[in-house]
Coordinates of C-alpha atoms in Angstrom, one line a residue:
M579 CA 158.8 141.3 101.7
I580 CA 159.9 141.1 105.4
Y581 CA 162.0 144.4 106.4
L582 CA 163.8 146.0 109.5
K583 CA 162.5 148.9 111.0
Y584 CA 164.5 150.6 114.0
V585 CA 162.4 151.4 116.9
G586 CA 165.0 153.1 119.3
R587 CA 167.4 150.2 120.1
R588 CA 165.4 147.4 119.4
E589 CA 164.9 146.0 116.1
K590 CA 161.6 145.1 115.1
C591 CA 160.4 142.8 112.1
I592 CA 157.4 144.5 110.3
M593 CA 155.4 142.9 107.7
P594 CA 153.6 145.1 105.0
K595 CA 149.9 144.5 104.7
G596 CA 148.4 143.2 102.0
T597 CA 145.3 145.2 100.3
N598 CA 142.7 142.7 101.6
Q599 CA 143.6 142.4 105.3
K600 CA 140.2 142.7 106.2
F601 CA 139.2 139.3 104.5
K602 CA 141.9 137.6 106.2
L603 CA 139.8 135.2 108.4
Y604 CA 137.2 134.6 105.6
R605 CA 139.9 133.6 103.1
L606 CA 141.9 131.5 105.8
A607 CA 138.5 129.6 106.4
Q608 CA 137.9 129.2 102.5
I609 CA 141.5 127.9 102.1
M610 CA 141.2 125.3 105.0
L611 CA 137.9 124.0 103.7
E612 CA 138.8 123.8 100.1
K613 CA 142.5 122.7 100.5
T614 CA 142.1 120.0 103.4
D615 CA 140.2 117.1 104.7
E616 CA 140.6 113.8 106.9
E617 CA 143.5 112.8 104.2
H618 CA 144.9 116.2 102.7
Y619 CA 146.9 118.5 104.6
I620 CA 148.6 121.9 104.5
T621 CA 151.8 123.5 105.9
M622 CA 152.0 126.6 107.4
P623 CA 154.2 128.1 104.3
E624 CA 151.7 126.8 102.2
I625 CA 149.0 128.4 104.2
M626 CA 151.1 132.0 103.8
E627 CA 151.4 131.3 100.1
S628 CA 147.6 130.6 99.7
L629 CA 146.8 133.8 101.5
A630 CA 149.3 135.9 99.6
E631 CA 147.1 134.6 96.3
Y632 CA 144.5 136.8 97.8
N633 CA 147.0 139.5 98.3
I634 CA 146.8 138.8 101.9
T635 CA 149.9 138.9 104.3
A636 CA 150.4 137.3 107.8
D637 CA 153.1 135.7 110.1
R638 CA 152.9 132.5 111.6
K639 CA 151.8 133.9 115.1
S640 CA 148.9 135.9 113.5
I641 CA 147.9 132.6 111.5
Y642 CA 147.9 130.3 114.7
T643 CA 145.6 132.7 116.6
D644 CA 143.4 132.8 113.4
L645 CA 143.1 128.9 113.2
R646 CA 142.0 129.0 116.6
D647 CA 139.5 131.7 116.0
L648 CA 137.9 129.6 113.2
S649 CA 136.6 127.3 115.7
V650 CA 133.9 130.2 116.4
L651 CA 132.8 129.7 112.7
G652 CA 132.3 125.9 113.3
I653 CA 135.5 125.0 111.6
E654 CA 137.7 122.8 113.7
V655 CA 141.4 122.7 112.6
E656 CA 143.9 120.3 113.9
G657 CA 147.6 120.4 113.5
E658 CA 149.7 117.3 113.5
P659 CA 153.6 117.0 113.7
I660 CA 154.7 115.2 110.4
G661 CA 158.6 115.3 110.0
N662 CA 160.0 118.6 111.2
R663 CA 156.5 120.5 110.3
Y664 CA 153.2 120.7 111.4
H665 CA 150.5 119.7 108.8
Y666 CA 147.0 121.3 109.3
H667 CA 143.8 120.2 108.2
V668 CA 139.8 120.6 108.9
V669 CA 138.5 117.5 110.9
S670 CA 134.7 118.2 111.2
R671 CA 132.2 119.6 108.8
T672 CA 128.5 119.9 108.8
F673 CA 128.2 116.9 106.2
E674 CA 130.3 113.8 105.9
L675 CA 131.4 112.6 102.9
P676 CA 128.8 109.5 102.8
E677 CA 125.9 111.8 103.8
L678 CA 126.6 114.2 100.7
K679 CA 127.2 111.2 98.4
L680 CA 123.3 110.2 99.3
L681 CA 122.2 113.5 98.7
V682 CA 123.9 113.6 95.2
D683 CA 122.4 110.2 94.5
A684 CA 118.9 111.2 95.8
I685 CA 119.1 114.6 93.5
Q686 CA 120.2 112.5 90.4
S687 CA 117.7 110.2 90.7
S688 CA 114.7 112.1 91.2
K689 CA 112.6 112.4 88.6
F690 CA 110.7 115.9 89.5
I691 CA 114.4 117.8 89.7
T692 CA 115.3 118.7 86.1
E693 CA 118.8 118.1 84.8
K694 CA 119.8 121.5 85.0
K695 CA 118.6 121.9 88.4
S696 CA 120.3 118.9 89.3
N697 CA 123.6 120.0 88.2
T698 CA 123.3 123.5 90.2
L699 CA 122.4 121.8 93.4
I700 CA 125.2 119.2 93.2
K701 CA 127.7 122.2 92.6
K702 CA 126.4 123.5 95.7
L703 CA 126.9 120.4 97.5
E704 CA 130.5 120.2 96.3
K705 CA 131.3 123.4 97.9
M706 CA 130.7 121.7 101.3
V707 CA 133.9 119.5 100.8
S708 CA 137.5 120.0 100.0
E709 CA 138.4 120.2 96.6
Y710 CA 139.7 116.6 96.5
E711 CA 136.3 115.0 97.9
A712 CA 134.3 117.4 95.4
Q713 CA 135.7 115.1 92.8
K714 CA 134.1 111.9 94.6
L715 CA 130.7 113.9 94.1
Q716 CA 131.2 114.1 90.6
R717 CA 129.4 110.9 89.8
Q718 CA 126.7 109.7 87.6
V719 CA 124.1 107.9 89.0
Y720 CA 122.5 105.6 86.2
V721 CA 118.6 104.7 86.6
S722 CA 117.0 102.5 84.2
G723 CA 114.8 104.6 81.8
R724 CA 115.3 107.9 83.7
I725 CA 113.1 110.6 82.7
K726 CA 113.7 114.3 84.1
T727 CA 111.0 116.9 84.5
M728 CA 110.8 119.8 82.2
N729 CA 109.2 122.3 84.2
E730 CA 112.0 124.6 85.8
S731 CA 109.5 126.6 88.0
I732 CA 108.7 123.5 90.2
Y733 CA 110.9 124.8 92.7
Y734 CA 109.3 127.9 93.1
T735 CA 105.8 126.2 92.9
V736 CA 106.9 123.9 96.0
D737 CA 108.1 127.3 97.6
A738 CA 104.8 129.1 97.0
I739 CA 102.7 126.1 98.2
H740 CA 104.6 126.0 101.8
N741 CA 104.2 129.8 101.8
A742 CA 100.6 129.5 101.5
I743 CA 100.1 126.6 103.9
S744 CA 102.0 128.7 106.6
E745 CA 100.0 131.7 105.9
N746 CA 96.8 129.8 105.9
K747 CA 95.8 130.9 102.1
K748 CA 94.2 129.4 99.0
I749 CA 96.3 129.1 95.9
K750 CA 95.3 129.6 92.3
F751 CA 97.0 128.0 89.5
Q752 CA 96.6 126.5 86.1
Y753 CA 96.9 123.2 84.9
Y754 CA 98.5 121.7 82.1
Q755 CA 98.6 118.2 80.2
W756 CA 100.8 117.0 77.1
N757 CA 99.0 116.4 73.9
V758 CA 99.8 114.3 71.0
K759 CA 102.2 117.1 69.4
K760 CA 104.4 116.7 72.6
E761 CA 103.1 120.3 73.2
M762 CA 102.2 121.7 76.9
E763 CA 98.3 122.4 76.8
L764 CA 96.3 124.0 79.4
R765 CA 93.4 122.1 81.1
H766 CA 89.7 122.9 80.9
N767 CA 90.7 125.6 78.5
G768 CA 93.1 127.4 80.7
A769 CA 90.7 127.9 83.7
W770 CA 92.1 128.5 87.2
Y771 CA 92.2 126.1 89.8
H772 CA 91.2 127.5 93.3
I773 CA 92.5 125.2 96.1
S774 CA 93.3 125.1 99.7
P775 CA 96.6 123.7 100.2
W776 CA 97.2 121.4 103.0
G777 CA 100.3 119.2 102.2
L778 CA 102.8 118.0 99.9
S779 CA 103.0 114.2 98.9
W780 CA 105.9 112.1 97.1
D781 CA 104.6 109.2 95.3
D782 CA 105.7 107.0 92.4
E783 CA 108.7 109.5 91.9
N784 CA 106.2 112.6 91.7
Y785 CA 105.6 115.3 93.8
Y786 CA 101.5 116.1 94.6
L787 CA 99.8 118.9 96.0
V788 CA 97.0 117.3 98.3
G789 CA 94.4 120.1 98.8
Y790 CA 90.8 120.6 99.3
D791 CA 88.3 121.8 96.4
S792 CA 85.6 123.7 97.9
D793 CA 83.6 123.6 94.9
A794 CA 83.7 119.9 94.7
E795 CA 83.8 119.6 98.4
K796 CA 86.6 117.0 98.6
I797 CA 90.0 116.2 98.8
K798 CA 92.0 116.2 95.5
H799 CA 95.7 115.9 94.4
Y800 CA 97.8 117.5 91.7
R801 CA 101.1 116.8 90.1
V802 CA 103.3 119.8 91.3
D803 CA 105.3 119.6 87.9
K804 CA 102.2 120.1 86.0
M805 CA 101.0 123.6 88.0
L806 CA 101.9 126.7 86.2
H807 CA 101.4 130.4 87.2
I808 CA 101.0 129.7 90.8
R809 CA 99.8 132.8 93.0
F810 CA 98.3 133.2 96.2
S811 CA 94.3 134.1 96.7
S812 CA 93.1 136.6 99.3
E813 CA 90.6 133.8 100.7
N814 CA 91.7 131.7 103.7
R815 CA 92.0 127.9 103.4
E816 CA 88.9 125.6 103.7
G817 CA 88.7 121.8 104.6
K818 CA 90.1 122.0 107.9
E819 CA 88.0 119.3 109.1
F820 CA 88.6 117.0 106.2
F821 CA 92.6 117.1 106.6
N822 CA 92.3 116.8 110.7
K823 CA 91.0 113.3 109.7
L824 CA 93.4 112.7 107.3
D825 CA 96.9 110.8 107.6
M826 CA 99.1 112.0 104.7
A827 CA 101.2 109.0 104.5
D828 CA 98.4 106.7 105.1
Y829 CA 96.4 108.6 102.4
A830 CA 99.4 108.2 99.6
K831 CA 99.7 104.5 100.8
K832 CA 96.3 103.8 99.7
S833 CA 96.5 105.9 96.4
F834 CA 98.1 103.7 93.5
G835 CA 100.0 106.3 91.6
M836 CA 97.9 108.9 93.4
F837 CA 94.6 107.9 91.5
G838 CA 91.3 108.3 93.4
G839 CA 88.9 105.6 93.9
K840 CA 86.6 104.3 96.6
E841 CA 88.3 103.5 99.9
Q842 CA 87.7 99.8 100.6
T843 CA 89.3 96.9 102.9
V844 CA 90.1 94.6 100.3
K845 CA 91.3 91.0 101.4
L846 CA 94.3 89.4 99.5
L847 CA 95.3 85.9 99.1
V848 CA 99.0 86.0 98.6
K849 CA 102.2 83.6 98.2
N850 CA 104.5 83.7 100.6
N851 CA 107.3 84.7 98.7
L852 CA 105.6 88.1 98.1
V853 CA 105.3 88.9 101.6
G854 CA 108.2 91.5 101.1
V855 CA 106.3 93.2 98.3
I856 CA 103.2 93.5 100.8
I857 CA 105.3 95.0 103.5
D858 CA 107.2 97.3 101.1
R859 CA 103.9 98.8 100.0
F860 CA 101.7 98.7 103.2
G861 CA 104.1 98.8 106.1
K862 CA 105.0 96.4 108.7
N863 CA 102.0 96.6 110.9
V864 CA 100.0 94.5 108.5
I865 CA 98.8 91.6 109.9
L866 CA 99.4 88.5 107.9
F867 CA 97.1 85.5 108.6
P868 CA 98.7 82.1 107.3
T869 CA 96.2 80.1 105.1
D870 CA 98.5 77.0 104.5
D871 CA 102.1 76.3 104.2
E872 CA 102.5 78.4 100.8
H873 CA 99.8 81.1 101.2
F874 CA 98.6 83.8 103.9
T875 CA 95.6 86.4 103.6
V876 CA 96.1 90.1 104.5
N877 CA 93.5 93.0 104.7
V878 CA 94.4 96.2 103.4
N879 CA 92.6 99.5 102.9
V880 CA 93.0 100.8 99.5
H881 CA 91.7 103.2 96.8
V882 CA 90.3 100.7 94.4
S883 CA 90.9 102.1 91.1
R884 CA 92.4 100.5 87.8
Q885 CA 95.9 101.4 89.1
F886 CA 95.4 99.1 92.1
L887 CA 93.8 96.4 90.1
G888 CA 96.9 96.8 87.6
W889 CA 99.3 96.3 90.4
V890 CA 97.7 93.3 91.7
F891 CA 97.8 92.0 88.0
S892 CA 101.2 92.8 87.8
L893 CA 102.1 90.3 90.6
G894 CA 100.5 87.3 88.2
D895 CA 99.3 84.0 90.2
G896 CA 101.4 85.2 93.2
I897 CA 98.3 87.1 94.4
K898 CA 94.7 87.3 94.1
I899 CA 91.8 89.6 95.2
V900 CA 89.1 87.3 97.4
G901 CA 87.2 90.0 98.7
P902 CA 84.8 92.0 98.7
D903 CA 82.7 90.5 96.0
D904 CA 82.3 94.1 94.3
V905 CA 86.0 94.4 93.9
V906 CA 86.4 90.9 92.9
E907 CA 83.8 91.5 90.2
Q908 CA 85.8 94.8 89.2
M909 CA 89.1 92.8 88.6
R910 CA 86.7 90.2 86.5
S911 CA 85.4 93.1 84.5
E912 CA 89.0 94.7 83.7
I913 CA 90.2 91.1 82.8
K914 CA 87.5 90.7 80.3
R915 CA 88.0 94.5 79.0
L916 CA 91.7 93.8 78.5
I917 CA 90.9 90.5 76.5
E918 CA 88.4 92.2 74.4
H919 CA 91.0 95.1 73.7
Y920 CA 93.6 92.7 72.7
S921 CA 91.5 90.1 70.7

């Protein structure tokens, strides 16, 4: 309510203050971010009405000043004359709507993020846009056969791994597997793994810890969602000399399904129509050698395992291992084993 107060001979318009005046700039920012965007505007009377809902009163002049002050907070507000009134809206945000849509899609389609955590993260992303644009983020990404992890502690496990790496400490954890009763079962009778963490790798929709096992004196990797009860060790990390020679991206590229195996250079004979498959897997730097009008050969460095052989097998007669001889023999043995298994 506006009332008049006499001060000497001059009339002065005094507006009673609401009980939450100290939150005025914060609430104004909230209103502008929630109720406006590139397509939705708000008028000065609507701003005053929205502030009143928070028991905050303000006159037009002070609101004009506050709208300018929002730029200090990184919130740029623009006023446009429409009809006989100015309409105000936020013109820039930290993230654009298409960028947030990509993040939402990535969260929903990520296997290692649980359904519960996916919903929580998306709700937080919705707060970064207006209430109108938030509705566009409430969309379902359908991925064939999508299975989400059930380990809710994975986010804290990842954080603990990063902290251990930054503080140069080993970690201890227990590792589980599923049994035929669909129960979590600790491996090695619940023994603790004592590992020097050096990095995290994303492969085949799963998160892996890549670390050094001092007892085995070699690099190993572990599914992060299968790690339990992670804790810091008092010991400093070991295996630095191994990781100084390791290209993490290259390591993941060579390991099919992150299964280990002897690293070898394998020569493949490939049909031209599968060139995209080779580039997608091994990158554009691979050298292709034309052999005839329909085929090329390529030398790739891989960890030879059943998973690698299975990948080759899955491509049918479009690809063939032609060297070295011991890998060709491994493929023959694997084919023979499968024939006997199904005969």
